[in-house]
Coordinates of C-alpha atoms in Angstrom, one line a residue:
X27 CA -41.7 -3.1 14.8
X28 CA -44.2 -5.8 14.5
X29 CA -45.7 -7.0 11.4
X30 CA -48.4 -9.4 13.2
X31 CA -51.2 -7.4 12.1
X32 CA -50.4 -7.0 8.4
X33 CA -50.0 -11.5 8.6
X34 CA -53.7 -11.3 10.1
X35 CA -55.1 -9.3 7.0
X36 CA -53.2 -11.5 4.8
X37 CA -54.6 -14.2 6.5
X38 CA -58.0 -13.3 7.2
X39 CA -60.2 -12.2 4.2
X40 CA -62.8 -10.7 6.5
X41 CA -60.1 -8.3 8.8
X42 CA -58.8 -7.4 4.9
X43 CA -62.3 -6.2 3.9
X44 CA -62.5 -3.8 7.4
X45 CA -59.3 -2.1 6.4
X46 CA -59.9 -1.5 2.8
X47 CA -63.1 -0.1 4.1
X48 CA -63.6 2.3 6.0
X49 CA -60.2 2.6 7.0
X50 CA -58.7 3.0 3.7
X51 CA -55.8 0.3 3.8
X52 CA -56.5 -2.1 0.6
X53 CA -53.9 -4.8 0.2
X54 CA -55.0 -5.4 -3.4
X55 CA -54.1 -1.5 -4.2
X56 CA -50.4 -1.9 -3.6
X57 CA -49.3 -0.6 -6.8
X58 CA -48.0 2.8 -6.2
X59 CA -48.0 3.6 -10.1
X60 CA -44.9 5.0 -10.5
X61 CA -41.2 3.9 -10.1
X62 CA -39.8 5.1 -6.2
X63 CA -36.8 4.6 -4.1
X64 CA -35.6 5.8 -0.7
X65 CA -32.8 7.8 -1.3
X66 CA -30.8 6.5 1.1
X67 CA -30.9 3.3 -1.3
X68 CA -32.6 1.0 1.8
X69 CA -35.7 -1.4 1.1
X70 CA -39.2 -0.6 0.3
X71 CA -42.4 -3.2 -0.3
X72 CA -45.4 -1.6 -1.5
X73 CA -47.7 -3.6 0.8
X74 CA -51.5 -1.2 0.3
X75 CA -53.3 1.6 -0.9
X76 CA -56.1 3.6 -1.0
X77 CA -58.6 5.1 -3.0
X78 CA -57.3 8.4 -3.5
X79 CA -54.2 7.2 -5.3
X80 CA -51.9 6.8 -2.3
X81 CA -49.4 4.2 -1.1
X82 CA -48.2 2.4 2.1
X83 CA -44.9 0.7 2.2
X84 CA -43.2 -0.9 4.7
X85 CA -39.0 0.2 4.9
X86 CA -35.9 -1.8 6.2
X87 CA -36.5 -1.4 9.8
X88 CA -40.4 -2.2 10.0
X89 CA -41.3 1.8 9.3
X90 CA -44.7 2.9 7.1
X91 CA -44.2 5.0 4.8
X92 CA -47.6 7.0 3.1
X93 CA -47.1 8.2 -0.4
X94 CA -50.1 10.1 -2.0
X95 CA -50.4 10.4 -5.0
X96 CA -50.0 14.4 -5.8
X97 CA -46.0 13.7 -4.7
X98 CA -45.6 13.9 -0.9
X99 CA -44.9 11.1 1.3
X100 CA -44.3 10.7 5.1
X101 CA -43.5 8.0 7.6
X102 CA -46.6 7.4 9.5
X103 CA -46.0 4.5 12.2
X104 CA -43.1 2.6 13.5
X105 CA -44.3 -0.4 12.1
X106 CA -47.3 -1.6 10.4
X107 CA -49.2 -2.6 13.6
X108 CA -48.2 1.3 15.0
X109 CA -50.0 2.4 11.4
X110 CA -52.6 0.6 11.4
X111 CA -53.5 2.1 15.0
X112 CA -53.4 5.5 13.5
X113 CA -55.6 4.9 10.3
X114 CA -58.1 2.7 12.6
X115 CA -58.2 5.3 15.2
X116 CA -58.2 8.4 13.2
X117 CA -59.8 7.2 9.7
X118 CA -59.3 11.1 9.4
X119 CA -56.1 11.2 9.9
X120 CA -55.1 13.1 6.6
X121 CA -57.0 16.2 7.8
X122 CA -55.0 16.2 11.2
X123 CA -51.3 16.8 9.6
X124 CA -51.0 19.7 11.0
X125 CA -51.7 19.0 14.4
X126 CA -49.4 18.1 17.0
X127 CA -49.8 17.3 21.1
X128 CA -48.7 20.9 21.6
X129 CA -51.9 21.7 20.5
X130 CA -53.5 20.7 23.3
X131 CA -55.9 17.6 24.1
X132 CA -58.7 20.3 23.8
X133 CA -58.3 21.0 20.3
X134 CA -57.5 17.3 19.2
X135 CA -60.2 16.1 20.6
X136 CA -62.4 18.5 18.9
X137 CA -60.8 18.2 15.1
X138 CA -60.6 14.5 15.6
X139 CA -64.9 14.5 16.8
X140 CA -65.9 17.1 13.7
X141 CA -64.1 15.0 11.2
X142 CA -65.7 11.4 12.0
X143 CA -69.2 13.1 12.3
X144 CA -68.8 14.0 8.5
X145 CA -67.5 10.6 8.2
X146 CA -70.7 8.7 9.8
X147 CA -73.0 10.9 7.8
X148 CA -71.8 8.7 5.0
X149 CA -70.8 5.7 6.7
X150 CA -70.5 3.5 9.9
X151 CA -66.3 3.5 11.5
X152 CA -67.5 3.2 15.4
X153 CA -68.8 -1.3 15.1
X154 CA -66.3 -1.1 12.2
X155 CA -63.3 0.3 14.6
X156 CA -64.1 -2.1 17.5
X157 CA -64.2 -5.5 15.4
X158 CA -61.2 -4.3 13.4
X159 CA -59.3 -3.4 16.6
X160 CA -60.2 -6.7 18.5
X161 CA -59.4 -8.7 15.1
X162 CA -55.8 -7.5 14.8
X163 CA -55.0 -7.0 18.2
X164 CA -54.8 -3.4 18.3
X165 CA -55.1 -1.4 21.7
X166 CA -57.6 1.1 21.9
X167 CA -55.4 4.5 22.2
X168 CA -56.7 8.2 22.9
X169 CA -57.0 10.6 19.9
X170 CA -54.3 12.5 21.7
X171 CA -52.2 9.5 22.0
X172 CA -52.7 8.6 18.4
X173 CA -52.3 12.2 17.3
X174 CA -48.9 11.9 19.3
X175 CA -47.7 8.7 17.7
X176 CA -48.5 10.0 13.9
X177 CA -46.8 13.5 14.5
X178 CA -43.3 11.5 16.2
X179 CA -43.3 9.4 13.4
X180 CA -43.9 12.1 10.4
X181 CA -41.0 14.1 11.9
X182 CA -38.6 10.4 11.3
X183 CA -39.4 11.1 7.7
X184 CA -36.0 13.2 6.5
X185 CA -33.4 12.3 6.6
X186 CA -33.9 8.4 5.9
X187 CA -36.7 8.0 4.3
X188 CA -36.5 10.6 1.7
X189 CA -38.8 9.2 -1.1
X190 CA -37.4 9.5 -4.6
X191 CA -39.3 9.1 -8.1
X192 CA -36.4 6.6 -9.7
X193 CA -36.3 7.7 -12.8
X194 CA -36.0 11.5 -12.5
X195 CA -34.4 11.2 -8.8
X196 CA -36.9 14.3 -7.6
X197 CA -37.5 14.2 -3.8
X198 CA -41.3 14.1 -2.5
X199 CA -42.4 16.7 -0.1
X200 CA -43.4 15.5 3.2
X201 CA -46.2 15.0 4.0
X202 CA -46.8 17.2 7.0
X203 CA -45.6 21.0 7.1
X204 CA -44.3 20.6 11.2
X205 CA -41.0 22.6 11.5
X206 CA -38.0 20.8 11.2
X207 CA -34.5 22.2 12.9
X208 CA -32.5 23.8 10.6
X209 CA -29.4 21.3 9.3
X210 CA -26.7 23.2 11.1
X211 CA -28.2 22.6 14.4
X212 CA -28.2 18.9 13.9
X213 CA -24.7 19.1 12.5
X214 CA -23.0 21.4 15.4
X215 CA -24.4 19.3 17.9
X216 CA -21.4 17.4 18.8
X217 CA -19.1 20.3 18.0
X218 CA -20.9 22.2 21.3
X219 CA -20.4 19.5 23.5
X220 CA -16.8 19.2 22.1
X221 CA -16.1 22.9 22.7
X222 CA -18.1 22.7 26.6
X223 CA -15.1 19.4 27.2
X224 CA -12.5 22.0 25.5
X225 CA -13.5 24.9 27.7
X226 CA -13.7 23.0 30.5
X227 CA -10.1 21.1 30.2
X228 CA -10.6 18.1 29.6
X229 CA -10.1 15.8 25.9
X230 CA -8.1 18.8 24.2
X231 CA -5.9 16.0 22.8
X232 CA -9.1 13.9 21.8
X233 CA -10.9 16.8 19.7
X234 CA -7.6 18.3 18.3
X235 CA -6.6 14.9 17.2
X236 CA -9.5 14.1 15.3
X237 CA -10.2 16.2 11.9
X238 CA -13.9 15.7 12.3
X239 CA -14.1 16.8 15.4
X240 CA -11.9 19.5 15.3
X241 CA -13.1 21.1 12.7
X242 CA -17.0 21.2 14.1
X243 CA -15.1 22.6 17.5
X244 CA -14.2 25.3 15.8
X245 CA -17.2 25.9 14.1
X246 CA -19.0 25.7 17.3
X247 CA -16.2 28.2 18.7
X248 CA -16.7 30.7 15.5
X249 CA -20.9 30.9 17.1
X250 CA -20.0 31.2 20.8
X251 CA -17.0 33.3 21.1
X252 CA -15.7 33.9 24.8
X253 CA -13.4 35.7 25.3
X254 CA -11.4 33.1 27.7
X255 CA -11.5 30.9 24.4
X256 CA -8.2 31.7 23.2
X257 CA -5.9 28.8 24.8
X258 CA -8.1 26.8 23.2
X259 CA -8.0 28.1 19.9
X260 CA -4.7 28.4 19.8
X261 CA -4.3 24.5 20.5
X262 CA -6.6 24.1 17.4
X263 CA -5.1 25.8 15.1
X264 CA -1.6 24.2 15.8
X265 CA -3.3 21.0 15.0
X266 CA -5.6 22.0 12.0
X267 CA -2.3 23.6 10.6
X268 CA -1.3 19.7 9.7
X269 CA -4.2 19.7 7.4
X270 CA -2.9 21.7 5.4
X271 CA -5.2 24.5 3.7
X272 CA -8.4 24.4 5.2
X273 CA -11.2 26.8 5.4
X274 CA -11.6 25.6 9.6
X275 CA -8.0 26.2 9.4
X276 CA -8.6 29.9 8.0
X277 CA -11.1 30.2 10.6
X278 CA -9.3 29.6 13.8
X279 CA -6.6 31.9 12.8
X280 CA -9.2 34.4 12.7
X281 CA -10.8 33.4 16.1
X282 CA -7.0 33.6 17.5
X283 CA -6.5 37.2 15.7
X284 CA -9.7 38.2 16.5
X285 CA -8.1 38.6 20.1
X286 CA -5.3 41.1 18.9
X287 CA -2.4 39.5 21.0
X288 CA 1.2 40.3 20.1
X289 CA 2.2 37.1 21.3
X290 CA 0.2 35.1 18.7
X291 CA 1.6 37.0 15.4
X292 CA 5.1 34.4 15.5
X293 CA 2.5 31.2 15.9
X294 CA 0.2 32.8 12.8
X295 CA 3.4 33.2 10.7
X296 CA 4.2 29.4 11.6
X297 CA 0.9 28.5 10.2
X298 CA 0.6 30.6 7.4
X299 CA 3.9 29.1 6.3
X300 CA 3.4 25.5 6.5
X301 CA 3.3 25.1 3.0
X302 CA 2.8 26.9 -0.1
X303 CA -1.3 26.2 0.3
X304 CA -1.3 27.8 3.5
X305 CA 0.7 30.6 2.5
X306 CA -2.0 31.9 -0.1
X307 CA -4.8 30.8 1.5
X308 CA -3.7 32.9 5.0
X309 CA -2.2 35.8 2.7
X310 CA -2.3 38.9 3.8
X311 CA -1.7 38.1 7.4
X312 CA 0.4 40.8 9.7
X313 CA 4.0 39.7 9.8
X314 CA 5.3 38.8 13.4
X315 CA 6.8 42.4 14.3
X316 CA 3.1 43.8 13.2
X317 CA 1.3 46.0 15.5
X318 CA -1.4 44.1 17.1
X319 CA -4.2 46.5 16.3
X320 CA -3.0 45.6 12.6
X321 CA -3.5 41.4 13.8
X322 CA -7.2 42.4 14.8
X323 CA -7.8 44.4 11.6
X324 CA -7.0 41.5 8.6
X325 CA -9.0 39.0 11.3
X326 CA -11.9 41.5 11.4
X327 CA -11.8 41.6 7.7
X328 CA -12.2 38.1 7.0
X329 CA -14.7 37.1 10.0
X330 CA -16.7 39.9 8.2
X331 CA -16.6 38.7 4.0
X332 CA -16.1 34.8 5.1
X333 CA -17.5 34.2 8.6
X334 CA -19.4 36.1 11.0
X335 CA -21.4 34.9 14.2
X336 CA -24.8 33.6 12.6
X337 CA -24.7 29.8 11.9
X338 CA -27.7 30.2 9.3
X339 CA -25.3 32.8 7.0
X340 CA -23.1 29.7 6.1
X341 CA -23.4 28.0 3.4
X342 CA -25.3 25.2 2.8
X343 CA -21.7 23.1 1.6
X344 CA -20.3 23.9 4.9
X345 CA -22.7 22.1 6.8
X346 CA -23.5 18.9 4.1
X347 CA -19.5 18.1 4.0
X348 CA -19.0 18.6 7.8
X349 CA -22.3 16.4 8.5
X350 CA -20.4 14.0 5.8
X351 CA -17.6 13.8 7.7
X352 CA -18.9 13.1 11.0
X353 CA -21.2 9.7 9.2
X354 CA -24.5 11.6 8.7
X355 CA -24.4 11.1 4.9
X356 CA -28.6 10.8 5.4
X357 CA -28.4 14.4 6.7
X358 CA -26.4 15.3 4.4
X359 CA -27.8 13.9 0.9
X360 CA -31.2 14.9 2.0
X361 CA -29.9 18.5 2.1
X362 CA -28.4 18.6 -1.0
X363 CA -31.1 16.7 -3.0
X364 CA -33.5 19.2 -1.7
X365 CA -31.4 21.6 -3.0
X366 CA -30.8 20.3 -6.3
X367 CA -34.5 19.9 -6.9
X368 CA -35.0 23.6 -6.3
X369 CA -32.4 24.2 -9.2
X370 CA -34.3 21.8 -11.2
X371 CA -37.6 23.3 -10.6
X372 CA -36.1 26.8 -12.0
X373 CA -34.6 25.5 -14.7
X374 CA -38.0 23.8 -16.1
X375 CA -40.0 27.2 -15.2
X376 CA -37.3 29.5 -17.2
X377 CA -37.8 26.8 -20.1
X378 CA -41.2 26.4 -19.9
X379 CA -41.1 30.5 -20.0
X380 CA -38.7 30.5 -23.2
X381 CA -36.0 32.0 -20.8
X382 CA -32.1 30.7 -20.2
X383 CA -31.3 29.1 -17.6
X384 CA -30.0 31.6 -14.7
X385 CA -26.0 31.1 -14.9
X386 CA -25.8 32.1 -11.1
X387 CA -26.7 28.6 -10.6
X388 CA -23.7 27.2 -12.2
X389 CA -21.5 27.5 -9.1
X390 CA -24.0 25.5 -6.8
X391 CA -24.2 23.0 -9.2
X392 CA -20.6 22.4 -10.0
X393 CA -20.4 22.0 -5.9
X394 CA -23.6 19.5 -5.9
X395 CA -21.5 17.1 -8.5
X396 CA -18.7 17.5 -6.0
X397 CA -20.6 16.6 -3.2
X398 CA -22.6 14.0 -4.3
X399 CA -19.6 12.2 -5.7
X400 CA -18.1 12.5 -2.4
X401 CA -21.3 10.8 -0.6
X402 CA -20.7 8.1 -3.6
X403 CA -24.2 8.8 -5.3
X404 CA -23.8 9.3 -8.6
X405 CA -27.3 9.3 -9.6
X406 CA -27.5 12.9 -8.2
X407 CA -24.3 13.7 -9.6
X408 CA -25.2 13.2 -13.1
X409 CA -28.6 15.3 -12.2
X410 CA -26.7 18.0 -11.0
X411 CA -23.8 17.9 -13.9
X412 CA -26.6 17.7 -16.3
X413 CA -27.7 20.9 -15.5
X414 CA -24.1 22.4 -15.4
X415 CA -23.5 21.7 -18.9
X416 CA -25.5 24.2 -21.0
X417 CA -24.1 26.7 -18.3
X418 CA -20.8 26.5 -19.9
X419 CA -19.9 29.1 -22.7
X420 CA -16.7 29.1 -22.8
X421 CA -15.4 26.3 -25.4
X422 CA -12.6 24.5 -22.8
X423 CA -15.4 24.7 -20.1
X424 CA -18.0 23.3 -22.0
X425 CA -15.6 20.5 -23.3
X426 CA -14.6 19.6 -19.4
X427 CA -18.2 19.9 -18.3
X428 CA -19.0 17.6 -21.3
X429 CA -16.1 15.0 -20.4
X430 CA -17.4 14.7 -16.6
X431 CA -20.9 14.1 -18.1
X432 CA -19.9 11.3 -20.0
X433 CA -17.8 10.2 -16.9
X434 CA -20.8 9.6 -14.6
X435 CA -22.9 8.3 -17.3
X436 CA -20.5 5.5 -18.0
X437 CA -20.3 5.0 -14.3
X438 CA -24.2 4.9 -14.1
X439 CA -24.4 2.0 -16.9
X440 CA -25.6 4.9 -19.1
X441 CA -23.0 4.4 -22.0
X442 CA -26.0 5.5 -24.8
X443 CA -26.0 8.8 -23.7
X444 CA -22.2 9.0 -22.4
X445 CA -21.2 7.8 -26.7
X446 CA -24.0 11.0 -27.3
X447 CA -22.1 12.9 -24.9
X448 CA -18.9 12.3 -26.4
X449 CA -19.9 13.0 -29.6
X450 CA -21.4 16.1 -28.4
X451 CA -17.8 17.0 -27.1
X452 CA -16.0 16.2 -30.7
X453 CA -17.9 18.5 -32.1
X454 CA -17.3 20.9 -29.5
X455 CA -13.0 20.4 -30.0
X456 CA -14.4 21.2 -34.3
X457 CA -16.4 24.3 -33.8
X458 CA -15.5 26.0 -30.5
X459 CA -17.8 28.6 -30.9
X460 CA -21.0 26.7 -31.2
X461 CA -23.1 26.7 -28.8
X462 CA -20.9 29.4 -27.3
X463 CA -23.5 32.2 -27.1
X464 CA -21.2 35.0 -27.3
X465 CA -22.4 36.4 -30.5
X466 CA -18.2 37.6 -31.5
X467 CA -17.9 35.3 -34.4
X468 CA -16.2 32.4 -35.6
X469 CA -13.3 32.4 -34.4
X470 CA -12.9 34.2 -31.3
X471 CA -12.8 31.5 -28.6
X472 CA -9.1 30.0 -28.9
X473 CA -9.6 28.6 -24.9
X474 CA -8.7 25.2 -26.7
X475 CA -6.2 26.1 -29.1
X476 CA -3.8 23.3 -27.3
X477 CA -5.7 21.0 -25.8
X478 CA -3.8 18.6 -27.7
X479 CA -1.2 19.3 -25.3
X480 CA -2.8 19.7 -22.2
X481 CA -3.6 17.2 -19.3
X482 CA -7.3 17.8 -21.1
X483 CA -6.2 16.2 -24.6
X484 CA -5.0 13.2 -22.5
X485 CA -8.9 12.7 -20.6
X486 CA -10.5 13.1 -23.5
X487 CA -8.7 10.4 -25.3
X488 CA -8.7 8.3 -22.1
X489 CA -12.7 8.8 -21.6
X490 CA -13.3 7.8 -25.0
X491 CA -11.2 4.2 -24.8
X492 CA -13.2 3.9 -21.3
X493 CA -16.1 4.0 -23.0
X494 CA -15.6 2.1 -25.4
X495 CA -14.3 -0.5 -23.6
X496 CA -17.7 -0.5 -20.8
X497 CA -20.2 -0.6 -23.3
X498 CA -18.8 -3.2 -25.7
X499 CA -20.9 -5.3 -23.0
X500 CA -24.2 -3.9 -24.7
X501 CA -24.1 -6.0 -27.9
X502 CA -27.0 -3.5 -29.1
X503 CA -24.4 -0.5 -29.1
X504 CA -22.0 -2.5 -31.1
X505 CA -22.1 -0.3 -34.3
X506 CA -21.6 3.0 -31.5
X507 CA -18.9 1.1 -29.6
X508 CA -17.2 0.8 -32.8
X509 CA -17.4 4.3 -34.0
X510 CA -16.1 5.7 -30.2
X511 CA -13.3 3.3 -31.1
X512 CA -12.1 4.8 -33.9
X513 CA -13.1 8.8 -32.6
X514 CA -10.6 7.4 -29.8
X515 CA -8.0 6.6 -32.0
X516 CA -8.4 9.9 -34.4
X517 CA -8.4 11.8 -30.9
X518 CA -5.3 9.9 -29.8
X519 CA -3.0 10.7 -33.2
X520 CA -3.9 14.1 -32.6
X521 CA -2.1 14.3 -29.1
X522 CA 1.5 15.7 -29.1
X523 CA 3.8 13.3 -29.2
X524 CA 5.4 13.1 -25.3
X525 CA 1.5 13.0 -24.3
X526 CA 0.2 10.2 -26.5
X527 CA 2.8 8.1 -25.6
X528 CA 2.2 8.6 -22.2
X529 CA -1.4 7.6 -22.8
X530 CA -0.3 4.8 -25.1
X531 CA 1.9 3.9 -22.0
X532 CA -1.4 4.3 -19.7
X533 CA -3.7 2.4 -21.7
X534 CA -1.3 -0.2 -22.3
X535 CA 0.1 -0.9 -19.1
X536 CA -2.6 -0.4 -16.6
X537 CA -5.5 -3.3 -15.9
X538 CA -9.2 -2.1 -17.2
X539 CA -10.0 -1.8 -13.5
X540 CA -7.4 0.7 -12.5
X541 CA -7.2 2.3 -15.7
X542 CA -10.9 3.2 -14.8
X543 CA -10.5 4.7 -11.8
X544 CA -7.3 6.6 -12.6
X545 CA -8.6 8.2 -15.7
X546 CA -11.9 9.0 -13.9
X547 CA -10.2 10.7 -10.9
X548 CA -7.3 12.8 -12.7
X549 CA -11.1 13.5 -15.1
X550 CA -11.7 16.5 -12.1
X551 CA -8.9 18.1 -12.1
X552 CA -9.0 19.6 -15.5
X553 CA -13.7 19.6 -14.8
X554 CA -13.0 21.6 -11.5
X555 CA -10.4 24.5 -12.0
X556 CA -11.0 25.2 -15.7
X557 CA -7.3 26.0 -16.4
X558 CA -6.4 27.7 -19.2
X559 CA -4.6 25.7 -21.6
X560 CA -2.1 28.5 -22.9
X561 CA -1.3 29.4 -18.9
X562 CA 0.8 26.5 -19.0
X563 CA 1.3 23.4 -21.5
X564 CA 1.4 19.8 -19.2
X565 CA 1.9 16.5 -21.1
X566 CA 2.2 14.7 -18.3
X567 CA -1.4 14.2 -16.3
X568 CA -1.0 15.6 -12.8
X569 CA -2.8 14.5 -9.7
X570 CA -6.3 15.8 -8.7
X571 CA -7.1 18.6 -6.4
X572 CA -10.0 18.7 -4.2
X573 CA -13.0 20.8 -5.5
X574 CA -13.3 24.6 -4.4
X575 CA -16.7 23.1 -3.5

């Protein structure tokens, strides 16, 4: 990962002047003309360009990445010496993207000779390529070797050095179109060689001990079922069991019932009543006198609606919070990003079209929000919760949808828009059926006809004193801070009376710092389930469930 060669041009006017032509690396075009970022947060110097508009920087670890400048961007060498090789050797290389050594020295050596006699027709590259090579050091590699160096290095593009645009947080395409293994075969990798020790006896304590590991056992298990897998499973389950309700732990009961044993209907009705989570997420289960054909049925029925044998049917959640869990959060944010942007791209064709936004997306997005938050990125999570909001029809939803929003704007140093936001959401808690789209009149959504009373009231009131309280910093918002201090206030006398004096007792007895974090995790409990307020009346905030996503 040496950078000796990019000192020498910085050093050597002459060596600078080969580069920038005809090899296209100018050091005095580093500005890449737009804002970028890796995702994955690490460093990035612009260090040259070229003259079609495109960018090389160097990354944390000595990497080049190429940006162009039509939004697709790929690492190219190892380090800038490794780079420089490839643009010195192939000063065609943008037309050999596609290639790889599979292809055969035959046909690299045939691309790579067309393209530099259309080059020479223009301009010299073979004197040019020999000085430049001899200035910086650079060892005089095959086209096949080079073409073998640029195509390792493009597939090291995703997942760490997804290139963002920093304001909008879009990801670039890469920059080649190579095949790339799917994410679940990079995720289930360890959970094969888990279940190969399992099957062959040995660290059955190890794997069922650890929840990570565990749970990508049984995943592996639920692709590659043998039929002399059932000890195994068995042992699982036992220990995924202390997990409570789990969908790994809905899975191996399957995989054990799957089997149609008799003697594994008593250790299925252990499970299922561990606790009241378990006993609705396994409902339905045979009870332990069942017939065993009856054990093989229910398991049938929920390998077929929740499982089944091909890894690519899963969702795409399934494998980002598994790869999570196991520390690939690149992997994983890479995957969801990409998906993210294909929800944004939809939404700006159905506006650009005059057309609503397609509510089957609301779902995947609340599950983005959830996941991102989880990696900690909650740039992406106020991406993917902007796009939830309009989604929202119903008054209560709209109103928690609204309150996360201003949540992750506060937490993004955004507290403009999060005041706009919360305004937004007042206005919601006035006229319930703006905005509501229903068309049934005034009137006829009551879904927050006691949120004064309801864990709800209490977030709202908490959110807007959060607020409040962050963006008093911005001595510009002054007049705003003001204005969400008294809305807090209004909002506050409003409450019942047993909840606003336990928010009086919140706000009053809890440091800024924990009052921050308390308000914004209890926040997604109400954002998450949606619960209606006149199911049940709750003064008293409760503590926050984990997303269905």
């Amino acid at each position: 990962m040496s950078d000796h060669a990019l000192r020498l041009l910085r050093e050597q006017p002459h060596l600078a002047e080969l580069a920038a032509f005809p090899f296209n690396f100018d050091l005095t075009r580093a500005d890449h003309g737009e804002a970028v970022r890796l995702a994955s947060g690490g460093p990035l110097e612009a260090v040259a360009g070229d003259d079609t508009g495109g960018t090389y920087f160097v990354c944390g670890d000595g990497s080049v990445l190429y940006a162009d400048s039509e939004g697709s961007a790929g690492i190219i060498g190892n380090s800038v010496d490794e780079a420089l090789e490839v643009l010195v050797g192939l000063p065609g290389w943008h037309d050999y993207l596609g290639l790889a050594p599979a292809d055969g020295e035959e046909k690299i050596r045939a691309a790579v000779a067309e393209t530099e006699e259309e080059i020479r027709e223009y301009h010299g590259i073979d004197d040019e390529r020999t000085e430049l090579r001899a200035g910086l050091g650079l060892p005089e590699r095959s086209p096949v070797e080079l073409i073998g160096l640029l195509h390792a290095a493009l597939l090291r593009t995703e997942p760490d050095f997804l290139l963002l645009n920093a304001e909008e947080g879009g990801a670039h395409d890469l920059l080649d179109r190579h095949p790339r293994p799917p994410l679940w075969e990079a995720v289930l990798a360890r959970g094969r060689t888990d279940l190969t020790l399992l099957r062959e006896g040995s660290a059955w304590d190890e794997v069922a001990g650890d929840r990570a590991r565990r749970a990508l056992a049984l995943r592996a298990a639920q692709f590659d079922r043998r039929e002399g897998d059932l000890p195994l499973l068995r042992h699982l389950l036992r220990h995924e069991a202390e997990a409570s309700m789990t969908d790994e732990l809905r899975l191996a009961a399957v995989l054990v019932g799957l089997h149609g044993c008799a003697e594994d209907l008593p250790l299925l009705y252990e499970v299922r009543e561990t606790d009241f989570d378990t006993w609705c997420g396994l409902g339905g289960m045979p009870e332990p006198d069942a017939d065993p054909a009856e054990l093989r049925s229910w398991a049938r029925g929920l390998d077929d609606s929740l499982f089944g044998t091909d890894p690519a049917d899963e969702p795409l959640f399934t494998w980002t919070g598994l790869a999570r869990e196991q520390g690939l959060v690149e992997l994983a944010r890479a995957a969801l990003i990409r998906r993210l942007d294909d929800i944004d791209f939809r939404a700006y064709c159905d506006a650009r079209d005059g057309k609503a936004m397609e509510r089957r997306d609301a779902s995947q997005l609340s599950s983005l929000v959830h996941e991102f938050e989880q990696l900690g990125d909650t740039f992406q999570a106020l991406r993917a919760q902007r796009l939830y909001v309009p989604l929202q029809t119903r008054a209560w939803d709209r109103v928690s949808a609204l309150l996360r929003l201003a949540r992750l704007e506060r937490e993004e140093g955004r507290f403009g828009a999060a005041i706009r936001t919360l305004a937004s959401l007042r206005d919601t808690l006035a006229e319930p059926d703006a905005g509501s789209g229903s068309g049934s009149g005034s009137g006829s959504d009551k879904s927050l006809g006691h949120w004064q009373r309801t864990n709800l009231g209490a977030y709202i009131v908490e959110e807007h004193y959060a607020v409040a309280r962050t963006a008093a910093t911005d001595t510009a918002l002054a007049d705003e801070v003001r204005a969400v201090t008294v809305a807090a206030g209004e909002l506050l006398a409003r409450l019942s009376g047993t909840a606003r004096a336990n928010v009086e007792r919140h706000l009053a007895g809890t440091t800024d710092t924990h009052t921050d974090t308390h308000t914004d995790s209890r926040t997604d409990t109400h954002t998450d389930t949606g619960a209606n307020p006149d199911a049940g009346v709750s003064a008293e905030p409760t503590p926050p469930q984990p997303s269905a996503g």
